[in-house]
Coordinates of C-alpha atoms (C1' of nucleotides) in Angstrom, one line a residue:
Chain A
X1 CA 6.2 2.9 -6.9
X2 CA 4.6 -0.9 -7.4
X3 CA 1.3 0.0 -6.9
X4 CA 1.2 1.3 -10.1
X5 CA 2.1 -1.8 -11.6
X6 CA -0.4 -3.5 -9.3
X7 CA -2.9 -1.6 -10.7
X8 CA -2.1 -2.2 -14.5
X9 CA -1.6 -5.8 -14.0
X10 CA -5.2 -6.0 -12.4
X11 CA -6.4 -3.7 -15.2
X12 CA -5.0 -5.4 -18.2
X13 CA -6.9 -8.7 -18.4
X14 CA -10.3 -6.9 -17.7
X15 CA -12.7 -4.5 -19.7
X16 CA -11.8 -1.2 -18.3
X17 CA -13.2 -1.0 -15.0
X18 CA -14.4 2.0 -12.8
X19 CA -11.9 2.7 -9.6
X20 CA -14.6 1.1 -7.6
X21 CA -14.8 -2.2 -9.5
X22 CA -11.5 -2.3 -9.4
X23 CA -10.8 -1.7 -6.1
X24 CA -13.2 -4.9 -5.4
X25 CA -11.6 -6.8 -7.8
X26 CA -8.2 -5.9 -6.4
X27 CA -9.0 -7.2 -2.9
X28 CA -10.7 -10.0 -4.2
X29 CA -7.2 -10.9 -6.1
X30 CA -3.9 -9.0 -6.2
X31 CA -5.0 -7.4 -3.3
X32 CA -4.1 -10.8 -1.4
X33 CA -0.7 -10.0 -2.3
X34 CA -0.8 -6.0 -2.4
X35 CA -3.0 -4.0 -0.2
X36 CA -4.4 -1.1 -1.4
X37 CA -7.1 1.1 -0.2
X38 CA -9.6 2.8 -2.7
X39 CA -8.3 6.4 -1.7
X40 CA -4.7 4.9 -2.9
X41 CA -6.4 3.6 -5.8
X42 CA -8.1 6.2 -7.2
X43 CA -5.3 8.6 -7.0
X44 CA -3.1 6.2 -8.5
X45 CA -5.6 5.7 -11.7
X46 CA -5.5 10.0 -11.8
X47 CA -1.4 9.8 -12.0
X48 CA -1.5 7.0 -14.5
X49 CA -4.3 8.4 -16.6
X50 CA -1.7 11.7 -16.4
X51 CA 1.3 9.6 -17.6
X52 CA -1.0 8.4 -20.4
X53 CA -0.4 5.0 -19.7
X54 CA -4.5 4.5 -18.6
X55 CA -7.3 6.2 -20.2
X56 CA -10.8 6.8 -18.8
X57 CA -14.0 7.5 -20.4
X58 CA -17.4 8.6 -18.0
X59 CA -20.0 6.2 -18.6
X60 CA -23.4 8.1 -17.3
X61 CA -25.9 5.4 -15.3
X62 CA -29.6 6.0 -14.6
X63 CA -29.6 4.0 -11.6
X64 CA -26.2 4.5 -10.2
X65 CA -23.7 7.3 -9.8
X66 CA -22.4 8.1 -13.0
X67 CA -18.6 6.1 -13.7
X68 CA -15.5 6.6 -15.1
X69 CA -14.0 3.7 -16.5
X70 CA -10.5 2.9 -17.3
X71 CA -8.1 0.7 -19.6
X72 CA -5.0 0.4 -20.1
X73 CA -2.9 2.1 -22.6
X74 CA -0.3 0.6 -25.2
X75 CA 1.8 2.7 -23.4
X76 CA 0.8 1.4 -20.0
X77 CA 1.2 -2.3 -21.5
X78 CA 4.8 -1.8 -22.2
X79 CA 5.5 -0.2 -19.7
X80 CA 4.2 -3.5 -17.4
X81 CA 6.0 -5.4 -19.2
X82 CA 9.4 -3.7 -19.0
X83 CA 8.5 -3.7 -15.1
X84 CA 7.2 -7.9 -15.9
X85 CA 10.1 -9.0 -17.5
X86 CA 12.8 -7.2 -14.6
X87 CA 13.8 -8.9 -11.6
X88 CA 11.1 -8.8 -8.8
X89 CA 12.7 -6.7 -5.8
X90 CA 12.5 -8.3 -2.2
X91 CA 9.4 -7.6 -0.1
X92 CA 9.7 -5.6 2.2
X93 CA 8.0 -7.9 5.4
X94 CA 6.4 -6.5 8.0
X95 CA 5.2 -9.6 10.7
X96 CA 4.4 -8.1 13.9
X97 CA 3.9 -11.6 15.4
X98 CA 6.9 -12.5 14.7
X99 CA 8.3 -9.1 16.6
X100 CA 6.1 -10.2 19.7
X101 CA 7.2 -13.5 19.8
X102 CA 10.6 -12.3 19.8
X103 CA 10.1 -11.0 23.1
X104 CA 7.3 -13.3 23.9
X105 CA 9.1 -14.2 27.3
X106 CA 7.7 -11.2 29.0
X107 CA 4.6 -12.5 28.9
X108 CA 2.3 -15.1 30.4
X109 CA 2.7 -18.1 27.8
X110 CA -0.9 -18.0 28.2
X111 CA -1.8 -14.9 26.3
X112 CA 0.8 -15.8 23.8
X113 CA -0.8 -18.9 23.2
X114 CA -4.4 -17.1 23.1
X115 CA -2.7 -14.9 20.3
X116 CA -1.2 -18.2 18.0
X117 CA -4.5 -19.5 18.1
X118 CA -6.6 -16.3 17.5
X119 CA -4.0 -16.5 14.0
X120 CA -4.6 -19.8 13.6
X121 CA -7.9 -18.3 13.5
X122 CA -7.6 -16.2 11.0
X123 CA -5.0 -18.5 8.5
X124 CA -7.6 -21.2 8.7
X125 CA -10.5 -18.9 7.6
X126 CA -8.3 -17.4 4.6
X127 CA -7.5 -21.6 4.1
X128 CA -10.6 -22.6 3.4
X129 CA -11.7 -19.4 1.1
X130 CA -9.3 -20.6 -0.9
X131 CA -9.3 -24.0 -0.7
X132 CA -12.9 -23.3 -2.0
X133 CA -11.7 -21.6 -4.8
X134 CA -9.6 -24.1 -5.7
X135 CA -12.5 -26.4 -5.8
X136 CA -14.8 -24.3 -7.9
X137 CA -13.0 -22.5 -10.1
X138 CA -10.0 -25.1 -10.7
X139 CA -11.0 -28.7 -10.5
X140 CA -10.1 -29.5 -13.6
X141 CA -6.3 -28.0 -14.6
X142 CA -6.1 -29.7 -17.4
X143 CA -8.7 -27.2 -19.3
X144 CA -7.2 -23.7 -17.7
X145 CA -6.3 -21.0 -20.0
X146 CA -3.1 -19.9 -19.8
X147 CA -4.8 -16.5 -17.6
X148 CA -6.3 -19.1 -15.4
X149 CA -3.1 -21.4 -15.7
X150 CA -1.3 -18.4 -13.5
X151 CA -4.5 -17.9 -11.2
X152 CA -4.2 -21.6 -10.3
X153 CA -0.4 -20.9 -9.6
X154 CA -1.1 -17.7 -7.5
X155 CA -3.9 -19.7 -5.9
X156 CA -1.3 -22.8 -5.2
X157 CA 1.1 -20.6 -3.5
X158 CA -2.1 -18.8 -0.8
X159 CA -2.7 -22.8 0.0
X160 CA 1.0 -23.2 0.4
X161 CA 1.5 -20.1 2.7
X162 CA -1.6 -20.6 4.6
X163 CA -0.7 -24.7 5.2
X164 CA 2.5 -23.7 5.8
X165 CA 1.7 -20.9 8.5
X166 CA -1.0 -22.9 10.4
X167 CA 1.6 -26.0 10.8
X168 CA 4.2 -23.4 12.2
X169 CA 1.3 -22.3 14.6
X170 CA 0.8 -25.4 15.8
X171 CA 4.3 -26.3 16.1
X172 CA 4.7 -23.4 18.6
X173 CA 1.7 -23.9 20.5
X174 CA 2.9 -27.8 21.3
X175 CA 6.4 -26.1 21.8
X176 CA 4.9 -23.7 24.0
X177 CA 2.4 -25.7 25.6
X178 CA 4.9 -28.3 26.8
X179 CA 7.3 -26.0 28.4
X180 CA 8.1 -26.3 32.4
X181 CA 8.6 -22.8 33.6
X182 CA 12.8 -22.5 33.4
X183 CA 14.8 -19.4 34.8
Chain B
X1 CA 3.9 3.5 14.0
X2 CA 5.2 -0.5 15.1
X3 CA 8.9 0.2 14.2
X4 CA 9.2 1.6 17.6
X5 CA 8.0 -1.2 18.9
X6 CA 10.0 -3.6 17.1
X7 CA 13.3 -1.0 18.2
X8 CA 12.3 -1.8 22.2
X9 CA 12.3 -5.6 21.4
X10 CA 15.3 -5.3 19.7
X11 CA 16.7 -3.5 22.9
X12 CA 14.8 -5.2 25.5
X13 CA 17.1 -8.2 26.4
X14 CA 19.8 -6.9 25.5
X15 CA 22.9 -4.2 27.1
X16 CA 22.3 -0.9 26.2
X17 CA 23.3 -0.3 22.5
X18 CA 24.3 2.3 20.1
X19 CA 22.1 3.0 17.0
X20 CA 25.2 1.4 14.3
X21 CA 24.9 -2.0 16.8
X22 CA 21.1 -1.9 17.1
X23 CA 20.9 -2.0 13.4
X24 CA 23.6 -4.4 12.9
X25 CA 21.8 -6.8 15.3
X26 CA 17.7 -5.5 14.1
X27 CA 18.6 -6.9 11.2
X28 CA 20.3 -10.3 12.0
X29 CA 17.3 -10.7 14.5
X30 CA 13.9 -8.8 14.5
X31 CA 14.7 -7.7 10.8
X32 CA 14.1 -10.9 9.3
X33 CA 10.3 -10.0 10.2
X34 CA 10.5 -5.9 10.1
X35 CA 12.6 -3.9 8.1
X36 CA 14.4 -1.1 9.0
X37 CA 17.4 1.4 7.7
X38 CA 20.0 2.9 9.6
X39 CA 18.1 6.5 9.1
X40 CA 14.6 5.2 10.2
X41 CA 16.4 3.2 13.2
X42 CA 18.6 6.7 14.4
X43 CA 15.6 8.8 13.5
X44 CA 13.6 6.9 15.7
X45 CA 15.8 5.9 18.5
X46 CA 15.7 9.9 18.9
X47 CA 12.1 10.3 19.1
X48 CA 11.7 7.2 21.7
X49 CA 14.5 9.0 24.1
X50 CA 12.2 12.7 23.4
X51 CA 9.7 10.8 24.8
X52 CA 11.0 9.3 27.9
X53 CA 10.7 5.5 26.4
X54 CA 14.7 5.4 25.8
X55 CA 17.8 6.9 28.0
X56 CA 21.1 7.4 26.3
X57 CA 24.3 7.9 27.2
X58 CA 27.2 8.9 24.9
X59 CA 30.7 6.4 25.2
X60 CA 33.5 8.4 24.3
X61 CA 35.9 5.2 22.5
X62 CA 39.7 5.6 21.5
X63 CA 40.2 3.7 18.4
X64 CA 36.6 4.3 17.1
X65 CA 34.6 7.4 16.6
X66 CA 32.5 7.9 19.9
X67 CA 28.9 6.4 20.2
X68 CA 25.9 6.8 21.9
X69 CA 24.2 3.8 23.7
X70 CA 20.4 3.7 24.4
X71 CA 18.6 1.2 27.1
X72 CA 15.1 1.1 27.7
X73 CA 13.1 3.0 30.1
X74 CA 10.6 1.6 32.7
X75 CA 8.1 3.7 30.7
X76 CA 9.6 2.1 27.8
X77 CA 9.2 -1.0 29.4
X78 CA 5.6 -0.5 29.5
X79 CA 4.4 0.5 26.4
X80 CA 6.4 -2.6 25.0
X81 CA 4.1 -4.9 27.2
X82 CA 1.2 -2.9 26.7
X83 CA 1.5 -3.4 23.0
X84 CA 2.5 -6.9 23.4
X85 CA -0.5 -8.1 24.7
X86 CA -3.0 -6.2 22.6
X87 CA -4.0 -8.9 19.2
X88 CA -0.9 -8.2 16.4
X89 CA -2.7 -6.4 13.5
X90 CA -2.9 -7.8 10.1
X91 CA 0.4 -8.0 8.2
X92 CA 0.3 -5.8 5.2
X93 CA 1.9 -7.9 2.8
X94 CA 3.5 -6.6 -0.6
X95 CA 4.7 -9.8 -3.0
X96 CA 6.0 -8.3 -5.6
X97 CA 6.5 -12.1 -7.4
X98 CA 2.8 -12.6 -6.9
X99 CA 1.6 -9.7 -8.7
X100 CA 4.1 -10.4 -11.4
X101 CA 2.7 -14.1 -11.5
X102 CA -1.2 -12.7 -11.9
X103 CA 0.1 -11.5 -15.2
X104 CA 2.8 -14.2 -15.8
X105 CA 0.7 -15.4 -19.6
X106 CA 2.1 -11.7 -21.0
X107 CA 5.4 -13.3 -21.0
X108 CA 7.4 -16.5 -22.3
X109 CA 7.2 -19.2 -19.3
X110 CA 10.8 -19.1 -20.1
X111 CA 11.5 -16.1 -18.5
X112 CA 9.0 -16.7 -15.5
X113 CA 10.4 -19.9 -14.7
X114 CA 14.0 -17.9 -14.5
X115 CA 12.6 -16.1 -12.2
X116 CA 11.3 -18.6 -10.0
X117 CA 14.7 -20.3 -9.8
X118 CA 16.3 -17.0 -8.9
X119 CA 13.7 -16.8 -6.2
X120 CA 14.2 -20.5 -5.3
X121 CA 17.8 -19.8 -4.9
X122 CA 17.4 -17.0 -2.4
X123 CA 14.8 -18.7 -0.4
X124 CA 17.4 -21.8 -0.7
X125 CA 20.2 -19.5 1.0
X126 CA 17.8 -18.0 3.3
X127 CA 16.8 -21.6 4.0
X128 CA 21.0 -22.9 4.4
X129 CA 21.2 -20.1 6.8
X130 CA 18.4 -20.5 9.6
X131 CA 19.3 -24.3 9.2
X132 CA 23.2 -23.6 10.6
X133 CA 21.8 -21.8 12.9
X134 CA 19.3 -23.8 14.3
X135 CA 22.6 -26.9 14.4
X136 CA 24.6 -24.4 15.8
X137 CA 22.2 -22.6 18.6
X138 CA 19.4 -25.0 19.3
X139 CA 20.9 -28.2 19.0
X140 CA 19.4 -29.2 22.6
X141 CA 16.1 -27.7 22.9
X142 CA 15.3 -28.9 26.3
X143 CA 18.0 -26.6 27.6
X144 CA 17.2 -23.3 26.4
X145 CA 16.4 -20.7 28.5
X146 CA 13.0 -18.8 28.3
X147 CA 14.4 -16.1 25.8
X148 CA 16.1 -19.0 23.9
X149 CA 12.7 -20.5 23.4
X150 CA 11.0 -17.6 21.9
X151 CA 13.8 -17.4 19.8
X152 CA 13.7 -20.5 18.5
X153 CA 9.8 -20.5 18.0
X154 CA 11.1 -17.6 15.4
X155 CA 13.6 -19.8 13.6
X156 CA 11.2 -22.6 13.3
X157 CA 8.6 -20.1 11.9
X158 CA 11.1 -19.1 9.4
X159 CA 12.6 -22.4 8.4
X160 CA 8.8 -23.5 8.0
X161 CA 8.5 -20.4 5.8
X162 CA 11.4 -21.1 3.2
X163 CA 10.5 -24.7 2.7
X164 CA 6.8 -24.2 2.2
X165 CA 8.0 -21.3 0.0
X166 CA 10.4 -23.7 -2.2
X167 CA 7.8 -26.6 -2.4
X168 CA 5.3 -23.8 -3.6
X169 CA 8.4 -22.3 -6.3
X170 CA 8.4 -26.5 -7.4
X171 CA 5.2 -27.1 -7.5
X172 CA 4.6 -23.7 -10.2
X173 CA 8.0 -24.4 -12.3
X174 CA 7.1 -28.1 -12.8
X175 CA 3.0 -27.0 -13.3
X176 CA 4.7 -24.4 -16.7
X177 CA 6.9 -26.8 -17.6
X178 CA 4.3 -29.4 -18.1
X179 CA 2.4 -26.2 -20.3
X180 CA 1.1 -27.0 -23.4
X181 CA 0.9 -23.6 -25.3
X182 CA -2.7 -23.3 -24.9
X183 CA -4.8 -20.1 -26.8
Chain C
dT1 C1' 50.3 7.9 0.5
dA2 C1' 46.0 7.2 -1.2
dT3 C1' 42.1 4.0 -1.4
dG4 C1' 38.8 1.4 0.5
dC5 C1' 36.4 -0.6 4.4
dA6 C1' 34.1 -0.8 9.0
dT7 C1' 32.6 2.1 12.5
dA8 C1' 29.4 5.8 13.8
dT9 C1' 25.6 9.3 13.1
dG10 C1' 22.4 12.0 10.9
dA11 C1' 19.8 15.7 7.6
dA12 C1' 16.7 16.5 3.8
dA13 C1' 13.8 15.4 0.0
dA14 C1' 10.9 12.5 -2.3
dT15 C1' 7.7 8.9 -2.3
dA16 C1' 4.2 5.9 -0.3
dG17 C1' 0.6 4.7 2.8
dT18 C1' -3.0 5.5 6.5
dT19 C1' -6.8 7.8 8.5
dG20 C1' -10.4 10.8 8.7
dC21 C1' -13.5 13.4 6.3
dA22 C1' -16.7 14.8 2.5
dT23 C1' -20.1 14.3 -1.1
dA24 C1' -23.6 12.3 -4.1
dT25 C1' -27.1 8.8 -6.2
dC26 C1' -30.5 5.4 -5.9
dA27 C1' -32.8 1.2 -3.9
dA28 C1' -34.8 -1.1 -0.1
dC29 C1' -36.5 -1.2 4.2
dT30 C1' -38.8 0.8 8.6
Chain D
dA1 C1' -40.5 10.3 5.5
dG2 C1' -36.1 8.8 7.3
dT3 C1' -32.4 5.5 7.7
dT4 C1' -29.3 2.2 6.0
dG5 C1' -26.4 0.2 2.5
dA6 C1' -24.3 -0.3 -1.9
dT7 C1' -22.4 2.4 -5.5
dA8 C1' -19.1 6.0 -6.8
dT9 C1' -15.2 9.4 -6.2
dG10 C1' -12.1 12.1 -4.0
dC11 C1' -9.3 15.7 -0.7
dA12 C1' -6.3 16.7 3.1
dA13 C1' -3.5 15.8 7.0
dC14 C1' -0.6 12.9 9.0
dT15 C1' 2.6 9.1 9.4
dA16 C1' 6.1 6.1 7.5
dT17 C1' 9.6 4.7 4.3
dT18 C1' 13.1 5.1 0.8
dT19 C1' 16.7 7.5 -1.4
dT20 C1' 20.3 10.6 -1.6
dC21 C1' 23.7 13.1 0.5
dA22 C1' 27.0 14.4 4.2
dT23 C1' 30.5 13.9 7.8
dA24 C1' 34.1 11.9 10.7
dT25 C1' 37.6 8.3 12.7
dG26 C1' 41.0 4.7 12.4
dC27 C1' 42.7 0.4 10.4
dA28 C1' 44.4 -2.3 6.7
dT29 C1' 45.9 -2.8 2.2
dA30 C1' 47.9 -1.5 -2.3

DNA sequence: TATGCATATGAAAATAGTTGCATATCAACT
DNA sequence: AGTTGATATGCAACTATTTTCATATGCATA
């Protein structure tokens, strides 16, 4: 189960957080590369708090709901880094494009084109969050922490993917675009 | 549940197949975007035919052990078209290496930049493998038939994948490499 | 002759993930 | 005074996936 380790490894560079913070700060991070929804998140924090590898404390608000706050354990740090320092296991993809375009043939090339560029869309839009990022929070590498040293690196590979996947896009609409009808 | 959609495109242009040769081809084809076992594809290939969107029929074979061959149904058909041209949901993505890389400073860069060359290597393979068959297969685009096409729109997003992929694994080894140790 | 390998199918248990529901506080707006 | 929205946490049911185990044939190899 990774999400554990998803969860520690957005926990352990933080103050302890509350499952709500960190459940923003998950999708606003890891959760680019992990999805996880805050009723997976806060049952996870329970089972880890269990395994006494987190530990929570409530912290009572006047003008909030009261909060429960976890960190992570020296337990929980070693046991992220056992799980750091062995070999990541291949994801498991799931690209449902990719399925439809396998049989993209039965259909109109129309709507498949409407579909590529509804993605497009969508790969553009992430594309420019990040570019953004890049801009604001990393304009000057030279003066990164090591922390933000790996940010920048996790933030390089979005831009890569996102280039990468837009360029493919348009590839198949030209591709698509510029076919007579055959068969 | 999409992995009974990605079963009827596996089956769709194809003869009629038995579960051991739909999961032999799933995962030369369709798999490279959608995993599946052997027990999820047989598991499932039985609920599709309970629910009128498969028909099997069982092929009694001398030198092998007897099999059981499923085609799709008109109803079948259907639902595959329906849910191709409804918009693809978002992929959930699950990159292991990412989440690792978030907390990359707990370890030596040594041992992260191992791991990006193991990673590099299998993309590299990956990479060696859609390239022989895009020489081999779609060495004269203008000739392919309609299916061909859509197939090849597939390679061409995963050849586009792998390189962007190994530019990206590059771009971070040479970015540690040039580390000072900072903090 | 036994051992492994490819073919062929599946059950069962455990783990993980999604979806819908439920509850509660407090601030701000209507 | 009531509604909406952000904060804050979680249960329960369902669906999906992974892992382990099981069985059987026939061919080739040691």
């Amino acid at each position: 189960m990774s999400l554990s380790h998803a969860i520690l490894a957005s926990l352990i560079g933080e103050s302890p957080s509350s499952g709500y913070d960190l459940a923003k700060r998950f999708n606003a991070t890891v959760g680019f590369f992990w999805k996880a929804t805050h009723q997976q998140i806060y049952k996870e924090l329970a089972r880890l708090e269990s395994e006494g590898l987190l530990e929570s404390e409530v912290v009572v608000q006047e003008e909030r709901p009261d909060k429960k706050i976890y960190g992570v354990t020296e337990e929980g740090k070693e046991l992220l880094l056992g799980w750091l320092a062995e070999p990541a296991t291949p994801s498991p993809i799931k690209e449902e494009l990719q399925v439809k375009m396998h049989v993209g043939y039965l259909l109109p090339k129309e709507i498949i084109i409407d579909e590529l560029k509804r993605h497009r869309k969508l790969h553009r839009e992430r594309l420019d969050l990040y570019n953004e990022r890049e801009k604001r929070y990393f304009s000057d590498v030279e003066k990164l922490s090591d922390k933000g040293r790996f940010r920048y690196i996790n933030l390089r590979s979005g831009i890569t993917f996102e280039k990468s996947r837009i360029g493919w896009i348009d590839e198949a609409i030209k591709f698509l675009s510029e076919f007579r009808a055959i068969k």
